[in-house]
Short mmCIF file of C-alpha atoms and ligand atoms in Angstrom, two decimals:
data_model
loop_
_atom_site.label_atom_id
_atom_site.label_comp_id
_atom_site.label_asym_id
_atom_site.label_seq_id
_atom_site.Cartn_x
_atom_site.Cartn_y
_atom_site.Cartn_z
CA UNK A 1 139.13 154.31 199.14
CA UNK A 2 138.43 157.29 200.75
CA UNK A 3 137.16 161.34 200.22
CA UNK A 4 134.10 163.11 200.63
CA UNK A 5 134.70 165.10 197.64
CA UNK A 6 135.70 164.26 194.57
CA UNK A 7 137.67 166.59 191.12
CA UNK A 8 137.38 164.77 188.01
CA UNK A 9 139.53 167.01 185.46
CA UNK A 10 140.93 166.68 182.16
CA UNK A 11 144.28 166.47 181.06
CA UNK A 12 145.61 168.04 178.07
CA UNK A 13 145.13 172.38 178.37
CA UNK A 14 144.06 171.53 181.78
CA UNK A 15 145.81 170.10 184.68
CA UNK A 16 148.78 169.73 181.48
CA UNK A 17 150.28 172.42 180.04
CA UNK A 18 152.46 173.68 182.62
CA UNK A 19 154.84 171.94 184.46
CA UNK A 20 155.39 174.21 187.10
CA UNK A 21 151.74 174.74 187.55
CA UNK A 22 151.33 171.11 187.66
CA UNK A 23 153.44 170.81 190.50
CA UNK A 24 152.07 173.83 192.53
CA UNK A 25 148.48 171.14 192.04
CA UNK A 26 150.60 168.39 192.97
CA UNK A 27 151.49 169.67 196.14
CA UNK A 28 148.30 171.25 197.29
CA UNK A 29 146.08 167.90 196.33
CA UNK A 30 148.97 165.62 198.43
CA UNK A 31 148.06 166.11 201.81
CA UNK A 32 144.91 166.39 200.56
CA UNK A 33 144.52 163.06 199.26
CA UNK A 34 141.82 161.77 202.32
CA UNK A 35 139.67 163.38 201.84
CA UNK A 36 139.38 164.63 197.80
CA UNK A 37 139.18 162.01 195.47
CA UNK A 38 140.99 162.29 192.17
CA UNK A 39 139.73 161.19 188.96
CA UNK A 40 141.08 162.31 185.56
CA UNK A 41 138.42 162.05 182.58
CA UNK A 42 140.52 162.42 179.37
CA UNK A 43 140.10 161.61 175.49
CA UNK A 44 143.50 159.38 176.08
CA UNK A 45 143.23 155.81 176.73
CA UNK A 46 144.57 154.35 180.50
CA UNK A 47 147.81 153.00 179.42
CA UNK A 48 148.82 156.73 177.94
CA UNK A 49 147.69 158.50 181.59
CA UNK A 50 150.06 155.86 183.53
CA UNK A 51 152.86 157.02 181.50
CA UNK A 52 151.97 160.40 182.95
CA UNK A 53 151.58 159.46 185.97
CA UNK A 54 155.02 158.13 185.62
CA UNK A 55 156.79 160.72 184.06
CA UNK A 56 155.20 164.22 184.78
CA UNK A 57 153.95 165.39 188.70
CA UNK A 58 150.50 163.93 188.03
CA UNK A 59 149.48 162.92 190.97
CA UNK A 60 148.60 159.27 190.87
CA UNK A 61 144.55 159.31 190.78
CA UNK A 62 142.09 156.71 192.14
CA UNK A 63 140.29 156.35 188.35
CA UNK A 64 140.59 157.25 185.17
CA UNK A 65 138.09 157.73 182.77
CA UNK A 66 139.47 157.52 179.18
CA UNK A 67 138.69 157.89 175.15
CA UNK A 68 136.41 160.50 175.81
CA UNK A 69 134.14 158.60 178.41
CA UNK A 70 133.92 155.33 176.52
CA UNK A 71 136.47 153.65 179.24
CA UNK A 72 136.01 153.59 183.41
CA UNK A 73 139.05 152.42 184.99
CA UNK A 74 140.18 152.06 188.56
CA UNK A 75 143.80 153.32 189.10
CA UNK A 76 146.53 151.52 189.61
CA UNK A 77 145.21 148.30 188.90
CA UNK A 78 143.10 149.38 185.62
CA UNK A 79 140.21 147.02 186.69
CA UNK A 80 137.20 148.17 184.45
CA UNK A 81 134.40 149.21 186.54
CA UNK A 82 131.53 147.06 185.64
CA UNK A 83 128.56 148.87 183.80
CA UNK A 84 130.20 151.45 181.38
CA UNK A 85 129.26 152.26 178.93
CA UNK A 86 125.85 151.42 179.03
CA UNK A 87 125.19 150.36 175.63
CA UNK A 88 123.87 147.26 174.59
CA UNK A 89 125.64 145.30 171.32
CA UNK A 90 126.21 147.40 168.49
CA UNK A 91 126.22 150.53 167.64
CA UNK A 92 126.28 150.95 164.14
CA UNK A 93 129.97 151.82 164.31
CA UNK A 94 131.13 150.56 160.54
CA UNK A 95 128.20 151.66 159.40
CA UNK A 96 128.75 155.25 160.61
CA UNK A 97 132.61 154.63 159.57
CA UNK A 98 131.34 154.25 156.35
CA UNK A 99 128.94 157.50 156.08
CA UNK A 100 131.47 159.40 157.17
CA UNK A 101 134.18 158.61 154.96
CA UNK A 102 132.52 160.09 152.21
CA UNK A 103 133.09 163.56 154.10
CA UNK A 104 136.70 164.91 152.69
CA UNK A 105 136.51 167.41 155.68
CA UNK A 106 137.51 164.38 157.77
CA UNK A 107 140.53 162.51 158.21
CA UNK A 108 140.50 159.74 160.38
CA UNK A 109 142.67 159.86 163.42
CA UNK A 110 145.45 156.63 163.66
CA UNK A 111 144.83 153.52 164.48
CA UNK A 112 146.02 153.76 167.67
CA UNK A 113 143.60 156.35 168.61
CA UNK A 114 140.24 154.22 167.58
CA UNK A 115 138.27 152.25 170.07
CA UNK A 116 135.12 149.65 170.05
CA UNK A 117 133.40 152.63 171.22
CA UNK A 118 135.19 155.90 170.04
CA UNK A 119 135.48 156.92 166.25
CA UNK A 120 137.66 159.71 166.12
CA UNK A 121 138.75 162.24 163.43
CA UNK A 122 140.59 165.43 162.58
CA UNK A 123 138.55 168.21 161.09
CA UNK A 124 139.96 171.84 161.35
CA UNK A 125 138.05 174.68 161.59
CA UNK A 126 134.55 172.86 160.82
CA UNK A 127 131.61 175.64 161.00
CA UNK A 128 128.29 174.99 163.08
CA UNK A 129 126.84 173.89 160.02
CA UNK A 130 128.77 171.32 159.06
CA UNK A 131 128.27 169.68 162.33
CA UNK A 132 124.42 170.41 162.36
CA UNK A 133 124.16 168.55 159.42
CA UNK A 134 126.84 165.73 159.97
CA UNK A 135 124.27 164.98 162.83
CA UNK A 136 121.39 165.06 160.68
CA UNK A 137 122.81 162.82 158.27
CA UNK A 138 123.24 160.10 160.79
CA UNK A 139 120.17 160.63 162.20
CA UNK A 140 118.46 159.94 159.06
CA UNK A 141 120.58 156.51 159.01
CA UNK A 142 118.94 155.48 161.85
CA UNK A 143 122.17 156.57 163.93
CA UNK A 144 121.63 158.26 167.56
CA UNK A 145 125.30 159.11 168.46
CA UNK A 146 127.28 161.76 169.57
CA UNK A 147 128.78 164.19 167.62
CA UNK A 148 131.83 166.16 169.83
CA UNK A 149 133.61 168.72 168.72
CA UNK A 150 137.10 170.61 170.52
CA UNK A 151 139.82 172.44 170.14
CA UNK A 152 138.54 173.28 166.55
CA UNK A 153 140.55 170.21 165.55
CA UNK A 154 138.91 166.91 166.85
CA UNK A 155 135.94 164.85 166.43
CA UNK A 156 134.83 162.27 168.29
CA UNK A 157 131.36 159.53 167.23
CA UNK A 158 130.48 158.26 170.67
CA UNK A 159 127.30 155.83 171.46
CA UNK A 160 124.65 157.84 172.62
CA UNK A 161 124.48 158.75 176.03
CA UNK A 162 128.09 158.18 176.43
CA UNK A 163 130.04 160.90 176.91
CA UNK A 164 132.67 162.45 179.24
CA UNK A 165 129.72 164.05 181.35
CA UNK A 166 127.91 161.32 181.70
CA UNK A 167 130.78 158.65 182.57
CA UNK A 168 131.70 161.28 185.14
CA UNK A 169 127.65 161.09 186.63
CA UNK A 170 128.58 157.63 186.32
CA UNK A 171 132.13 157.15 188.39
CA UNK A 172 130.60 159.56 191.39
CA UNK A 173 127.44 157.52 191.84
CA UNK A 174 129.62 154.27 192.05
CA UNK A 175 131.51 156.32 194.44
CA UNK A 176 128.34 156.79 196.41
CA UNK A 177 128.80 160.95 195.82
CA UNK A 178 126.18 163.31 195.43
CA UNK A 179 126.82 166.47 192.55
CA UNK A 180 127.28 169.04 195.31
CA UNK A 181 130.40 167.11 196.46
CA UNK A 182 132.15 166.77 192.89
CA UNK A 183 134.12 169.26 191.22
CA UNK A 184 134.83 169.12 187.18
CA UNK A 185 137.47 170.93 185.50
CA UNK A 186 138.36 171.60 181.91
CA UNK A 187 139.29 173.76 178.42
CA UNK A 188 137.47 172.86 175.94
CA UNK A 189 134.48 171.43 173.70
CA UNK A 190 134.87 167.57 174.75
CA UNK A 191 134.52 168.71 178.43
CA UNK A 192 131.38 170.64 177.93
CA UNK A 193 129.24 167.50 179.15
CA UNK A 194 131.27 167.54 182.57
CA UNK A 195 129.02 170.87 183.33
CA UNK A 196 125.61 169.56 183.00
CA UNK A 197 125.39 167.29 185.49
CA UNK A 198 125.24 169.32 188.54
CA UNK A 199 128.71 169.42 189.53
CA UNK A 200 130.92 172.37 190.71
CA UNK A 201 132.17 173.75 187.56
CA UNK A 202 136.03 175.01 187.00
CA UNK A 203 137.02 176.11 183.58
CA UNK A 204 140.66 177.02 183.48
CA UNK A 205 142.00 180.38 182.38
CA UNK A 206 143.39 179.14 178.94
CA UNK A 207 140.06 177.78 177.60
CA UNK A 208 138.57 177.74 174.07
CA UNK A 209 135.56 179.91 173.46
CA UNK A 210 133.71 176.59 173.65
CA UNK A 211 133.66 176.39 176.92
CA UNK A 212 134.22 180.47 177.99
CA UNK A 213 130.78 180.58 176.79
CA UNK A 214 129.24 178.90 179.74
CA UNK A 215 126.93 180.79 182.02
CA UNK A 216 126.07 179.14 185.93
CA UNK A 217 126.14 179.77 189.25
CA UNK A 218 127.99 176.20 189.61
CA UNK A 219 130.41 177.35 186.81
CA UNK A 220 133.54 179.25 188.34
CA UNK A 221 135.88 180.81 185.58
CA UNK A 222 139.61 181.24 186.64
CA UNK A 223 142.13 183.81 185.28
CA UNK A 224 144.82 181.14 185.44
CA UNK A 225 145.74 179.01 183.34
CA UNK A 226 146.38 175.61 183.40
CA UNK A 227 146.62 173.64 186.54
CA UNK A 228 147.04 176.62 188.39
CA UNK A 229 143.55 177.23 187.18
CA UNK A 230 141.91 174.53 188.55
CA UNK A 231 144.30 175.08 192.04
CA UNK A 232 142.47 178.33 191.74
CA UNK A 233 139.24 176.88 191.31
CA UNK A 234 139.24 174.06 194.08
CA UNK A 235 140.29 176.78 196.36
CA UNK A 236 137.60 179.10 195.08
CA UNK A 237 134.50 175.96 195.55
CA UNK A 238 136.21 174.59 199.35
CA UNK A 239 137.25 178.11 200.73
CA UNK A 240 135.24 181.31 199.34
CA UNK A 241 131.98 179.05 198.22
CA UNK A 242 131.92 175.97 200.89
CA UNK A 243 128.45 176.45 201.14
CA UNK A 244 127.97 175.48 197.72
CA UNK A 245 129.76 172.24 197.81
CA UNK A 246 127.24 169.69 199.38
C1 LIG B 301 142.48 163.14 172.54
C2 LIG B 301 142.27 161.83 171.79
C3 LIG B 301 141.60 162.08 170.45
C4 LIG B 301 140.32 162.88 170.64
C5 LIG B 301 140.64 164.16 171.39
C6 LIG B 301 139.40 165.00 171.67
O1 LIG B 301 143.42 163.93 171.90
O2 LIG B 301 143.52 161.20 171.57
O3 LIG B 301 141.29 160.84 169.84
O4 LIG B 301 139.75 163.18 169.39
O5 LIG B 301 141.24 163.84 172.64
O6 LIG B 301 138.44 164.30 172.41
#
């Protein structure tokens, strides 16, 4: 494998969304593919991003980090790369399944959406609040997890200290990459963790509040939306701010 830099972005509301703008990516990251790295980082599992792959103009990437950064995967084979997530044995996960059902705000997602190391559940419009003292609650049950919040819509119970942001940190170190050289992109509240790691930031041009709100130097906003957003945001971090990206 090759690349000196590396763009880990999400899928759904970022690079998808817009076929046409998903193309436009498609062919600008091709001939690109020596020396930028592509990794997608994604609260879908593997096997739902190679149907993607094989049905849409996402370009084939060389991992794939999936349900929500619980799940490091090389792509095409889907070989696991050893050491993620770092937790050791249990992590309290029926327990927590338990607390939490007695919360009529949520609804657990399906089956099929549950993993060893995701708990995942639909919760519209929850205020601050809520979630302030949802973590509280498991806190006092002896529970360090946690808590994300997007789209106004999902919630996910991850181990602590796994996260999208942090499996990210994790994929470019086993790439041998330093921050300056990777580039995360995203829309919303389960990508927030991608931008506090150092990285070159891209938030696309369609993006919930959640993550308009963010204020750095390594944070570049688009006006585009989509893929075409974070197009416009590769080009803005390799052409009008090279200096920025080692
Ligand atoms: C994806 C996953 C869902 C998760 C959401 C937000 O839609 O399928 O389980 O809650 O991303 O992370």
């Amino acid at each position: 494998m090759q690349g000196t830099r590396l763009l880990i972005s999400d899928l759904d509301g970022t690079l998808l969304g817009d076929d046409e703008s998903l193309q436009r990516f498609a062919d600008w990251v091709h001939p690109r593919r020596t020396d930028v790295r592509l990794a997608y980082n994604t609260g879908r599992f593997y096997a739902s991003v190679c149907d993607l792959v094989a049905s849409t103009p996402l370009p084939p990437p060389d991992a794939v980090i999936g349900g929500v950064g619980t799940d490091v995967r090389l792509f095409p084979d889907g070989e696991r790369v050893d050491g993620w997530p770092r937790c050791l044995g249990p992590w309290g996960r029926p327990e927590i399944r338990s607390i939490l059902a007695q919360y009529r705000e949520l609804e657990p997602q399906p089956d099929e959406f549950q993993a060893e190391f995701k708990l995942s559940y639909y919760a519209p419009d929850l205020e601050c609040g809520f979630l302030v003292e949802l973590r509280r609650r498991l806190a006092a049950s002896g529970h360090v997890v946690e808590v994300v919040y997007s789209s106004n819509r999902d919630l996910d119970i991850l181990p602590a200290g796994v996260d999208k942001g942090s499996a990210a940190a994790f994929l470019a170190s086993r790439f041998g990459l330093q921050p300056g050289q990777v580039f995360v992109a995203g829309d919303t509240g389960n990508d927030a963790s991608m931008f506090r790691h150092g990285f070159r930031g891209i938030v696309v041009g369609n993006a919930h509040a959640e993550l308009r709100s963010l204020y750095s130097p390594d944070v570049y906003k688009s006006d585009r939306a989509y893929a075409e957003g974070v197009l416009d945001g590769m080009q803005y971090w390799l052409q009008r701010r090279p200096g920025a990206t080692y």
